[in-house]
mmCIF file of C-alpha atoms in Angstrom:
data_model
loop_
_atom_site.group_PDB
_atom_site.id
_atom_site.type_symbol
_atom_site.label_atom_id
_atom_site.label_comp_id
_atom_site.label_asym_id
_atom_site.label_seq_id
_atom_site.Cartn_x
_atom_site.Cartn_y
_atom_site.Cartn_z
ATOM 1 C CA MET N 1 0.000 0.000 0.000
ATOM 2 C CA PRO N 2 2.805 2.544 0.612
ATOM 3 C CA LYS N 3 3.905 2.053 -2.998
ATOM 4 C CA PHE N 4 0.393 2.804 -4.210
ATOM 5 C CA ARG N 5 0.259 6.077 -2.252
ATOM 6 C CA LEU N 6 3.649 7.092 -3.593
ATOM 7 C CA GLY N 7 2.562 6.327 -7.139
ATOM 8 C CA ARG N 8 -0.676 8.255 -6.720
ATOM 9 C CA THR N 9 1.207 11.266 -5.362
ATOM 10 C CA ARG N 10 3.532 11.231 -8.320
ATOM 11 C CA LEU N 11 0.593 11.065 -10.719
ATOM 12 C CA LEU N 12 -1.052 14.032 -9.013
ATOM 13 C CA LEU N 13 2.159 15.989 -9.350
ATOM 14 C CA MET N 14 2.319 15.011 -13.022
ATOM 15 C CA LEU N 15 -1.240 16.199 -13.457
ATOM 16 C CA GLN N 16 -0.508 19.517 -11.768
ATOM 17 C CA SER N 17 2.619 19.902 -13.835
ATOM 18 C CA ALA N 18 0.664 19.158 -16.960
ATOM 19 C CA ASP N 19 -1.916 21.766 -15.987
ATOM 20 C CA MET N 20 0.824 24.362 -15.660
ATOM 21 C CA GLY N 21 2.478 23.402 -18.934
ATOM 22 C CA VAL N 22 -0.753 23.451 -20.867
ATOM 23 C CA SER N 23 -1.678 26.827 -19.405
ATOM 24 C CA VAL N 24 1.461 28.359 -20.783
ATOM 25 C CA SER N 25 1.593 26.862 -24.260
ATOM 26 C CA LEU N 26 -1.954 26.175 -25.484
ATOM 27 C CA SER N 27 -5.052 28.150 -26.277
ATOM 28 C CA SER N 28 -8.021 27.834 -23.941
ATOM 29 C CA ALA N 29 -9.890 25.308 -26.148
ATOM 30 C CA ARG N 30 -6.830 23.167 -26.761
ATOM 31 C CA ARG N 31 -5.892 23.397 -23.090
ATOM 32 C CA GLU N 32 -9.311 22.083 -22.023
ATOM 33 C CA HIS N 33 -9.080 19.204 -24.512
ATOM 34 C CA ALA N 34 -5.608 18.260 -23.297
ATOM 35 C CA LEU N 35 -6.604 18.370 -19.658
ATOM 36 C CA LYS N 36 -9.613 16.084 -20.308
ATOM 37 C CA ARG N 37 -7.253 13.603 -21.982
ATOM 38 C CA ILE N 38 -4.778 13.711 -19.075
ATOM 39 C CA ARG N 39 -7.501 13.276 -16.483
ATOM 40 C CA LYS N 40 -8.931 10.342 -18.408
ATOM 41 C CA ASP N 41 -5.523 8.663 -18.522
ATOM 42 C CA PHE N 42 -5.035 9.425 -14.834
ATOM 43 C CA GLY N 43 -8.337 7.710 -14.022
ATOM 44 C CA ARG N 44 -7.285 4.608 -15.943
ATOM 45 C CA VAL N 45 -3.944 4.432 -14.160
ATOM 46 C CA THR N 46 -5.644 4.904 -10.789
ATOM 47 C CA ILE N 47 -7.939 1.955 -11.494
ATOM 48 C CA VAL N 48 -4.931 -0.180 -12.415
ATOM 49 C CA PHE N 49 -3.128 0.836 -9.208
ATOM 50 C CA LEU N 50 -6.191 0.028 -7.115
ATOM 51 C CA ALA N 51 -6.546 -3.368 -8.762
ATOM 52 C CA LEU N 52 -2.894 -4.197 -8.187
ATOM 53 C CA ALA N 53 -3.063 -3.046 -4.584
ATOM 54 C CA THR N 54 -6.154 -5.195 -3.995
ATOM 55 C CA LEU N 55 -4.436 -8.225 -5.504
ATOM 56 C CA ALA N 56 -1.346 -7.617 -3.406
ATOM 57 C CA PHE N 57 -3.372 -7.302 -0.237
ATOM 58 C CA SER N 58 -5.387 -10.425 -1.007
ATOM 59 C CA GLY N 59 -2.251 -12.347 -1.824
ATOM 60 C CA SER N 60 -0.555 -11.373 1.415
ATOM 61 C CA SER N 61 -3.617 -12.372 3.417
ATOM 62 C CA LEU N 62 -3.766 -15.749 1.750
ATOM 63 C CA GLY N 63 -0.034 -16.135 2.127
ATOM 64 C CA ALA N 64 -0.277 -15.631 5.865
ATOM 65 C CA GLU N 65 -2.563 -18.659 6.002
ATOM 66 C CA ASN N 66 -0.562 -20.969 3.773
ATOM 67 C CA THR N 67 3.028 -20.071 3.017
ATOM 68 C CA SER N 68 6.377 -21.704 2.481
ATOM 69 C CA ASP N 69 8.832 -21.401 5.342
ATOM 70 C CA TRP N 70 11.759 -19.174 4.327
ATOM 71 C CA VAL N 71 14.391 -21.474 5.868
ATOM 72 C CA THR N 72 13.166 -24.902 4.787
ATOM 73 C CA GLY N 73 10.818 -24.216 1.885
ATOM 74 C CA SER N 74 8.289 -26.540 3.569
ATOM 75 C CA PRO N 75 4.621 -25.585 3.874
ATOM 76 C CA ARG N 76 3.914 -23.580 7.034
ATOM 77 C CA GLU N 77 0.604 -22.418 8.467
ATOM 78 C CA PRO N 78 -0.512 -20.553 11.594
ATOM 79 C CA ILE N 79 -2.215 -22.509 14.376
ATOM 80 C CA HIS N 80 -5.272 -20.500 15.323
ATOM 81 C CA ILE N 81 -5.785 -20.165 19.071
ATOM 82 C CA LYS N 82 -8.568 -17.820 20.113
ATOM 83 C CA ALA N 83 -7.617 -17.850 23.804
ATOM 84 C CA TRP N 84 -5.369 -19.700 26.230
ATOM 85 C CA PRO N 85 -6.731 -21.339 29.426
ATOM 86 C CA GLY N 86 -8.672 -18.949 31.626
ATOM 87 C CA GLY N 87 -9.360 -16.638 28.701
ATOM 88 C CA LYS N 88 -5.741 -15.421 28.636
ATOM 89 C CA LYS N 89 -4.491 -13.975 25.360
ATOM 90 C CA VAL N 90 -0.695 -13.890 25.783
ATOM 91 C CA ALA N 91 1.255 -17.028 26.718
ATOM 92 C CA VAL N 92 4.748 -16.372 28.109
ATOM 93 C CA CYS N 93 7.309 -19.163 28.483
ATOM 94 C CA PHE N 94 10.602 -18.440 30.203
ATOM 95 C CA VAL N 95 13.091 -20.891 28.709
ATOM 96 C CA PHE N 96 16.254 -21.251 30.775
ATOM 97 C CA ASP N 97 19.389 -22.106 28.771
ATOM 98 C CA VAL N 98 21.567 -24.488 30.811
ATOM 99 C CA GLU N 99 24.706 -25.067 28.768
ATOM 100 C CA VAL N 100 28.206 -26.524 28.667
ATOM 101 C CA TRP N 101 30.866 -24.384 27.029
ATOM 102 C CA GLY N 102 34.170 -25.802 28.222
ATOM 103 C CA PHE N 103 37.433 -24.191 29.271
ATOM 104 C CA GLY N 104 38.424 -21.451 26.839
ATOM 105 C CA HIS N 105 34.994 -21.420 25.180
ATOM 106 C CA GLY N 106 31.839 -19.464 25.664
ATOM 107 C CA PRO N 107 30.573 -15.935 26.151
ATOM 108 C CA ASN N 108 33.226 -13.392 27.046
ATOM 109 C CA PHE N 109 32.542 -10.646 29.533
ATOM 110 C CA ARG N 110 35.838 -8.938 28.634
ATOM 111 C CA PRO N 111 36.847 -9.744 25.018
ATOM 112 C CA ASP N 112 39.995 -7.675 25.506
ATOM 113 C CA MET N 113 41.277 -10.330 27.925
ATOM 114 C CA THR N 114 40.736 -13.479 25.854
ATOM 115 C CA ALA N 115 44.436 -13.638 24.871
ATOM 116 C CA ARG N 116 45.452 -14.040 28.510
ATOM 117 C CA ASP N 117 46.463 -17.466 29.843
ATOM 118 C CA PRO N 118 44.685 -18.037 32.109
ATOM 119 C CA ASP N 119 41.838 -15.660 31.358
ATOM 120 C CA VAL N 120 40.534 -15.590 34.909
ATOM 121 C CA VAL N 121 37.977 -12.857 34.203
ATOM 122 C CA ASP N 122 36.067 -14.642 31.434
ATOM 123 C CA GLU N 123 36.467 -18.117 32.922
ATOM 124 C CA GLY N 124 35.219 -16.757 36.250
ATOM 125 C CA PHE N 125 32.282 -15.077 34.471
ATOM 126 C CA ARG N 126 31.272 -18.398 32.932
ATOM 127 C CA GLN N 127 31.883 -20.552 35.992
ATOM 128 C CA TYR N 128 29.961 -18.210 38.276
ATOM 129 C CA ALA N 129 26.969 -18.514 35.955
ATOM 130 C CA ILE N 130 27.019 -22.312 36.173
ATOM 131 C CA GLU N 131 27.723 -22.858 39.861
ATOM 132 C CA TRP N 132 25.831 -19.874 41.325
ATOM 133 C CA GLY N 133 23.570 -18.550 38.569
ATOM 134 C CA VAL N 134 21.837 -21.787 37.609
ATOM 135 C CA PRO N 135 20.714 -22.667 41.171
ATOM 136 C CA ARG N 136 19.718 -19.050 41.869
ATOM 137 C CA VAL N 137 17.368 -18.939 38.876
ATOM 138 C CA GLY N 138 15.833 -22.274 39.876
ATOM 139 C CA ARG N 139 15.174 -20.954 43.384
ATOM 140 C CA LEU N 140 13.571 -17.782 42.007
ATOM 141 C CA PHE N 141 10.976 -19.633 39.924
ATOM 142 C CA ASN N 142 10.333 -22.065 42.764
ATOM 143 C CA GLU N 143 9.791 -19.278 45.299
ATOM 144 C CA GLU N 144 7.586 -17.352 42.862
ATOM 145 C CA GLY N 145 5.571 -20.484 42.083
ATOM 146 C CA MET N 146 6.055 -19.806 38.370
ATOM 147 C CA PRO N 147 6.554 -22.367 35.577
ATOM 148 C CA LEU N 148 9.928 -22.732 33.869
ATOM 149 C CA SER N 149 11.144 -24.565 30.770
ATOM 150 C CA ILE N 150 14.724 -25.874 30.682
ATOM 151 C CA VAL N 151 16.758 -25.780 27.473
ATOM 152 C CA LEU N 152 19.479 -28.304 28.277
ATOM 153 C CA ASN N 153 22.765 -29.372 26.704
ATOM 154 C CA ALA N 154 22.932 -33.158 26.976
ATOM 155 C CA ALA N 155 26.432 -32.990 28.485
ATOM 156 C CA PHE N 156 25.406 -30.745 31.390
ATOM 157 C CA PRO N 157 24.000 -33.342 33.849
ATOM 158 C CA GLU N 158 27.169 -35.422 33.396
ATOM 159 C CA LYS N 159 29.603 -32.562 33.765
ATOM 160 C CA TYR N 160 27.812 -30.753 36.591
ATOM 161 C CA PRO N 161 25.720 -33.425 38.349
ATOM 162 C CA GLU N 162 25.257 -31.515 41.627
ATOM 163 C CA VAL N 163 24.236 -28.309 39.885
ATOM 164 C CA TRP N 164 21.772 -30.243 37.759
ATOM 165 C CA LYS N 165 20.370 -32.022 40.802
ATOM 166 C CA THR N 166 19.832 -28.699 42.577
ATOM 167 C CA LEU N 167 18.129 -27.118 39.568
ATOM 168 C CA ARG N 168 15.894 -30.119 38.980
ATOM 169 C CA SER N 169 14.795 -30.162 42.592
ATOM 170 C CA SER N 170 13.708 -26.518 42.203
ATOM 171 C CA ALA N 171 11.828 -27.162 38.953
ATOM 172 C CA PRO N 172 10.840 -30.850 38.971
ATOM 173 C CA LYS N 173 8.026 -30.433 36.462
ATOM 174 C CA ALA N 174 9.835 -28.161 34.008
ATOM 175 C CA PRO N 175 9.816 -29.628 30.487
ATOM 176 C CA ILE N 176 13.298 -30.370 29.192
ATOM 177 C CA ILE N 177 14.046 -29.068 25.703
ATOM 178 C CA ALA N 178 16.963 -30.724 23.928
ATOM 179 C CA HIS N 179 19.762 -28.256 23.155
ATOM 180 C CA GLY N 180 22.360 -30.403 21.452
ATOM 181 C CA VAL N 181 25.312 -32.017 23.207
ATOM 182 C CA ASN N 182 27.186 -28.858 24.179
ATOM 183 C CA ASN N 183 27.457 -25.244 23.060
ATOM 184 C CA SER N 184 31.023 -25.154 21.840
ATOM 185 C CA THR N 185 32.769 -28.279 20.562
ATOM 186 C CA ASP N 186 29.890 -30.677 19.807
ATOM 187 C CA GLN N 187 27.205 -28.789 17.932
ATOM 188 C CA LEU N 188 24.992 -29.662 14.971
ATOM 189 C CA PRO N 189 26.903 -31.062 11.963
ATOM 190 C CA LEU N 190 25.575 -28.399 9.607
ATOM 191 C CA GLY N 191 26.347 -28.905 5.942
ATOM 192 C CA ARG N 192 26.996 -32.637 6.316
ATOM 193 C CA GLY N 193 23.597 -33.873 5.255
ATOM 194 C CA LEU N 194 20.281 -34.928 6.722
ATOM 195 C CA ASP N 195 21.452 -38.322 7.998
ATOM 196 C CA GLU N 196 24.268 -36.877 10.112
ATOM 197 C CA GLN N 197 21.972 -34.276 11.659
ATOM 198 C CA GLN N 198 19.395 -36.932 12.443
ATOM 199 C CA ALA N 199 22.072 -39.090 14.089
ATOM 200 C CA TYR N 200 23.259 -36.093 16.158
ATOM 201 C CA ILE N 201 19.726 -35.319 17.338
ATOM 202 C CA ARG N 202 19.132 -38.983 18.183
ATOM 203 C CA ARG N 203 22.376 -39.043 20.203
ATOM 204 C CA THR N 204 21.367 -35.857 22.040
ATOM 205 C CA LEU N 205 17.951 -37.246 22.963
ATOM 206 C CA SER N 206 19.389 -40.588 24.111
ATOM 207 C CA GLN N 207 22.026 -38.884 26.262
ATOM 208 C CA LEU N 208 19.407 -36.638 27.870
ATOM 209 C CA GLU N 209 17.098 -39.577 28.498
ATOM 210 C CA LYS N 210 19.952 -41.494 30.151
ATOM 211 C CA ASN N 211 20.987 -38.618 32.423
ATOM 212 C CA THR N 212 17.607 -37.059 33.264
ATOM 213 C CA GLY N 213 15.093 -39.858 32.797
ATOM 214 C CA VAL N 214 13.247 -37.724 30.230
ATOM 215 C CA ARG N 215 13.281 -38.028 26.450
ATOM 216 C CA PRO N 216 12.475 -34.476 25.283
ATOM 217 C CA HIS N 217 9.762 -33.599 22.794
ATOM 218 C CA GLY N 218 11.144 -30.096 22.226
ATOM 219 C CA TRP N 219 14.262 -28.921 20.401
ATOM 220 C CA SER N 220 16.383 -25.758 20.427
ATOM 221 C CA SER N 221 19.511 -25.738 18.276
ATOM 222 C CA PRO N 222 22.774 -24.842 20.052
ATOM 223 C CA SER N 223 23.554 -21.156 19.520
ATOM 224 C CA VAL N 224 20.259 -20.978 17.568
ATOM 225 C CA TYR N 225 22.113 -22.231 14.497
ATOM 226 C CA PRO N 226 19.981 -24.707 12.525
ATOM 227 C CA ASN N 227 19.466 -25.132 8.814
ATOM 228 C CA ALA N 228 16.739 -26.693 6.687
ATOM 229 C CA ASP N 229 17.913 -30.248 7.481
ATOM 230 C CA THR N 230 17.686 -29.594 11.238
ATOM 231 C CA LEU N 231 13.941 -29.118 11.336
ATOM 232 C CA ARG N 232 13.259 -32.144 9.155
ATOM 233 C CA ALA N 233 15.692 -34.276 11.191
ATOM 234 C CA SER N 234 14.041 -33.079 14.425
ATOM 235 C CA ALA N 235 10.620 -34.221 13.264
ATOM 236 C CA ALA N 236 12.057 -37.559 12.121
ATOM 237 C CA GLU N 237 13.376 -38.212 15.637
ATOM 238 C CA GLY N 238 10.043 -37.600 17.347
ATOM 239 C CA ILE N 239 10.469 -33.907 18.203
ATOM 240 C CA THR N 240 7.037 -32.257 18.203
ATOM 241 C CA TYR N 241 7.983 -28.624 18.760
ATOM 242 C CA SER N 242 10.962 -26.376 18.150
ATOM 243 C CA LEU N 243 12.231 -23.000 19.362
ATOM 244 C CA ASP N 244 14.178 -22.429 16.133
ATOM 245 C CA GLY N 245 11.430 -20.171 14.740
ATOM 246 C CA MET N 246 12.167 -16.530 15.623
ATOM 247 C CA ASP N 247 9.816 -14.687 13.282
ATOM 248 C CA SER N 248 6.278 -14.738 14.672
ATOM 249 C CA ASP N 249 3.914 -13.879 17.535
ATOM 250 C CA VAL N 250 1.731 -16.990 17.093
ATOM 251 C CA LEU N 251 2.181 -20.739 16.953
ATOM 252 C CA SER N 252 2.701 -22.195 13.495
ATOM 253 C CA ARG N 253 2.963 -25.673 12.031
ATOM 254 C CA LEU N 254 5.808 -26.597 9.710
ATOM 255 C CA ASN N 255 4.935 -29.587 7.546
ATOM 256 C CA THR N 256 8.321 -31.178 6.894
ATOM 257 C CA LYS N 257 8.856 -34.278 4.777
ATOM 258 C CA SER N 258 9.439 -36.168 8.025
ATOM 259 C CA GLY N 259 6.239 -34.959 9.665
ATOM 260 C CA PRO N 260 4.742 -31.863 11.306
ATOM 261 C CA LEU N 261 6.724 -29.657 13.681
ATOM 262 C CA VAL N 262 5.196 -26.878 15.786
ATOM 263 C CA LEU N 263 7.230 -23.670 15.975
ATOM 264 C CA ILE N 264 6.941 -21.823 19.296
ATOM 265 C CA PRO N 265 8.067 -18.218 18.708
ATOM 266 C CA TYR N 266 11.474 -17.441 20.214
ATOM 267 C CA PRO N 267 12.110 -13.846 19.097
ATOM 268 C CA ALA N 268 15.695 -12.627 19.059
ATOM 269 C CA THR N 269 14.663 -9.336 20.682
ATOM 270 C CA THR N 270 13.723 -10.965 23.975
ATOM 271 C CA VAL N 271 16.795 -13.206 24.436
ATOM 272 C CA ASP N 272 18.803 -11.751 27.293
ATOM 273 C CA MET N 273 22.325 -12.910 26.387
ATOM 274 C CA GLY N 274 22.394 -11.296 22.956
ATOM 275 C CA GLN N 275 21.095 -8.049 24.406
ATOM 276 C CA TYR N 276 23.620 -8.195 27.261
ATOM 277 C CA LEU N 277 26.800 -9.148 25.400
ATOM 278 C CA SER N 278 26.224 -7.632 21.956
ATOM 279 C CA ARG N 279 23.995 -4.658 22.706
ATOM 280 C CA PHE N 280 25.364 -3.896 26.192
ATOM 281 C CA LYS N 281 21.984 -3.996 27.925
ATOM 282 C CA GLU N 282 21.908 -4.479 31.691
ATOM 283 C CA PRO N 283 19.343 -6.690 33.480
ATOM 284 C CA SER N 284 17.360 -3.560 34.375
ATOM 285 C CA ASP N 285 17.142 -2.823 30.641
ATOM 286 C CA MET N 286 15.866 -6.355 30.040
ATOM 287 C CA GLU N 287 13.315 -5.870 32.806
ATOM 288 C CA ARG N 288 11.853 -2.868 30.982
ATOM 289 C CA LEU N 289 12.085 -4.600 27.591
ATOM 290 C CA TRP N 290 10.292 -7.759 28.753
ATOM 291 C CA ILE N 291 7.532 -5.870 30.543
ATOM 292 C CA ASP N 292 6.998 -3.529 27.584
ATOM 293 C CA TYR N 293 7.046 -6.394 25.075
ATOM 294 C CA ILE N 294 4.490 -8.489 26.946
ATOM 295 C CA THR N 295 2.319 -5.563 28.022
ATOM 296 C CA GLU N 296 2.013 -4.378 24.435
ATOM 297 C CA LEU N 297 0.958 -7.842 23.266
ATOM 298 C CA ALA N 298 -1.697 -7.785 25.981
ATOM 299 C CA HIS N 299 -2.784 -4.276 24.969
ATOM 300 C CA GLU N 300 -3.133 -5.382 21.344
ATOM 301 C CA ALA N 301 -5.202 -8.367 22.469
ATOM 302 C CA GLU N 302 -7.500 -6.159 24.519
ATOM 303 C CA THR N 303 -7.887 -3.649 21.691
ATOM 304 C CA HIS N 304 -8.453 -6.351 19.061
ATOM 305 C CA PRO N 305 -10.138 -9.247 20.912
ATOM 306 C CA ASP N 306 -10.879 -11.140 17.694
ATOM 307 C CA ARG N 307 -7.188 -11.644 16.928
ATOM 308 C CA ASP N 308 -5.506 -14.973 17.649
ATOM 309 C CA ALA N 309 -3.873 -15.438 21.040
ATOM 310 C CA THR N 310 -0.113 -14.897 20.990
ATOM 311 C CA VAL N 311 2.849 -16.681 22.563
ATOM 312 C CA VAL N 312 6.449 -15.712 23.277
ATOM 313 C CA ALA N 313 9.297 -17.879 24.552
ATOM 314 C CA ILE N 314 11.787 -15.672 26.388
ATOM 315 C CA GLY N 315 15.363 -16.938 26.437
ATOM 316 C CA ILE N 316 17.140 -16.429 29.768
ATOM 317 C CA HIS N 317 20.747 -17.333 30.638
ATOM 318 C CA PRO N 318 22.525 -17.649 33.988
ATOM 319 C CA PHE N 319 25.247 -15.262 32.773
ATOM 320 C CA VAL N 320 22.679 -12.453 32.778
ATOM 321 C CA ILE N 321 19.869 -13.198 35.204
ATOM 322 C CA GLY N 322 21.818 -15.601 37.435
ATOM 323 C CA THR N 323 23.623 -12.724 39.125
ATOM 324 C CA PRO N 324 22.002 -11.100 42.180
ATOM 325 C CA ASN N 325 21.089 -7.956 40.222
ATOM 326 C CA GLY N 326 19.852 -10.042 37.300
ATOM 327 C CA THR N 327 17.626 -12.159 39.513
ATOM 328 C CA ALA N 328 16.285 -9.031 41.208
ATOM 329 C CA ALA N 329 15.264 -7.643 37.801
ATOM 330 C CA LEU N 330 13.615 -10.913 36.769
ATOM 331 C CA HIS N 331 11.824 -11.077 40.133
ATOM 332 C CA ARG N 332 10.201 -7.709 39.368
ATOM 333 C CA VAL N 333 9.214 -8.929 35.905
ATOM 334 C CA LEU N 334 7.472 -12.016 37.311
ATOM 335 C CA GLU N 335 5.633 -9.936 39.895
ATOM 336 C CA ASN N 336 4.457 -7.571 37.155
ATOM 337 C CA LEU N 337 3.203 -10.411 34.970
ATOM 338 C CA LYS N 338 1.204 -11.902 37.840
ATOM 339 C CA SER N 339 -0.914 -8.751 37.842
ATOM 340 C CA GLN N 340 -1.681 -8.748 34.112
ATOM 341 C CA LYS N 341 -5.142 -10.189 33.515
ATOM 342 C CA LEU N 342 -4.517 -11.362 29.936
ATOM 343 C CA VAL N 343 -1.040 -12.874 30.487
ATOM 344 C CA TRP N 344 -0.487 -16.590 31.102
ATOM 345 C CA VAL N 345 3.002 -17.426 32.391
ATOM 346 C CA THR N 346 3.436 -21.082 31.535
ATOM 347 C CA ASP N 347 5.830 -23.631 30.035
ATOM 348 C CA THR N 348 6.331 -24.939 26.540
ATOM 349 C CA GLN N 349 4.611 -28.286 27.051
ATOM 350 C CA ALA N 350 1.558 -26.611 28.582
ATOM 351 C CA VAL N 351 1.352 -24.443 25.459
ATOM 352 C CA MET N 352 1.416 -27.566 23.302
ATOM 353 C CA ASP N 353 -1.253 -29.211 25.449
ATOM 354 C CA ALA N 354 -3.472 -26.119 25.390
ATOM 355 C CA ALA N 355 -3.120 -25.951 21.615
ATOM 356 C CA ASP N 356 -3.995 -29.662 21.503
ATOM 357 C CA GLN N 357 -0.779 -30.527 19.697
ATOM 358 C CA LYS N 358 -0.357 -34.167 20.672
ATOM 359 C CA GLN N 359 3.043 -35.756 21.244
#
């Protein structure tokens, strides 16, 4: 539609310009004849523009219902949910990334120190997050009585068994979402074909089942780095939902050649670690961002009650909200969300159940 308005403006300017030119160079009779011809042509062009704009609008509306996914090329369609349980209109899932990076790998608090040996600042930053941040976040959600979803590297329970035990005791019902083997040296074998990715996902699920007693139904690619084969391989291995979709406010179904896969929106904007390390946002900034993001979704739902209910999975990391100031900010966010009448703080499996997406 913006293109149509621009084109119409240009045509009006052309018409005005033509009026001026004709006034200067033609007699009154010839001027009137010329202006009638210009206006007639203008009317024809306007009709064409309106027709094209209508077709474009209709096409985009149809496309929203039945499109091809831009990553995989597979058919993708929205899952229409009028309301979540209790008449809520915005489902919020806090997904807690619990990861293994390894010595010399991982997020750097001070990139200027990475050449040091040992780099006690960055190693301390990472180790603090694991040993102190992970349990602290688990305690927060337990004390608040709020649901949590755990995005888990398969190697974590083996490498940090006591930390895992403490977290699991705080969130015993949290769904576990498979997050590859680790986040540094054993990630998805991208570019090596469908079979190798499927074998990697199968290995991840088996390792998680062995160490946690749970075989996950959800998937989140390490470092959010999948490709087209990943989503098909996920479905082939029994995964029913994925957090690898970052481009929507509503649930959608991806119909891969290996079967359907539900995409739970995981927008890049709301992931704390990217905002913290790349955009230099503090936990207090994330507090404002999360509250504004969710409150606006609720406002839109209240203003337009006929629209589909929305859902957002918010990525949280112990490096950011596992510090005392980070947990304090998240505590205020959870308290705010408790007071919002249209917001449902939940977990990923509850969203699937409410949407009646069977395992």
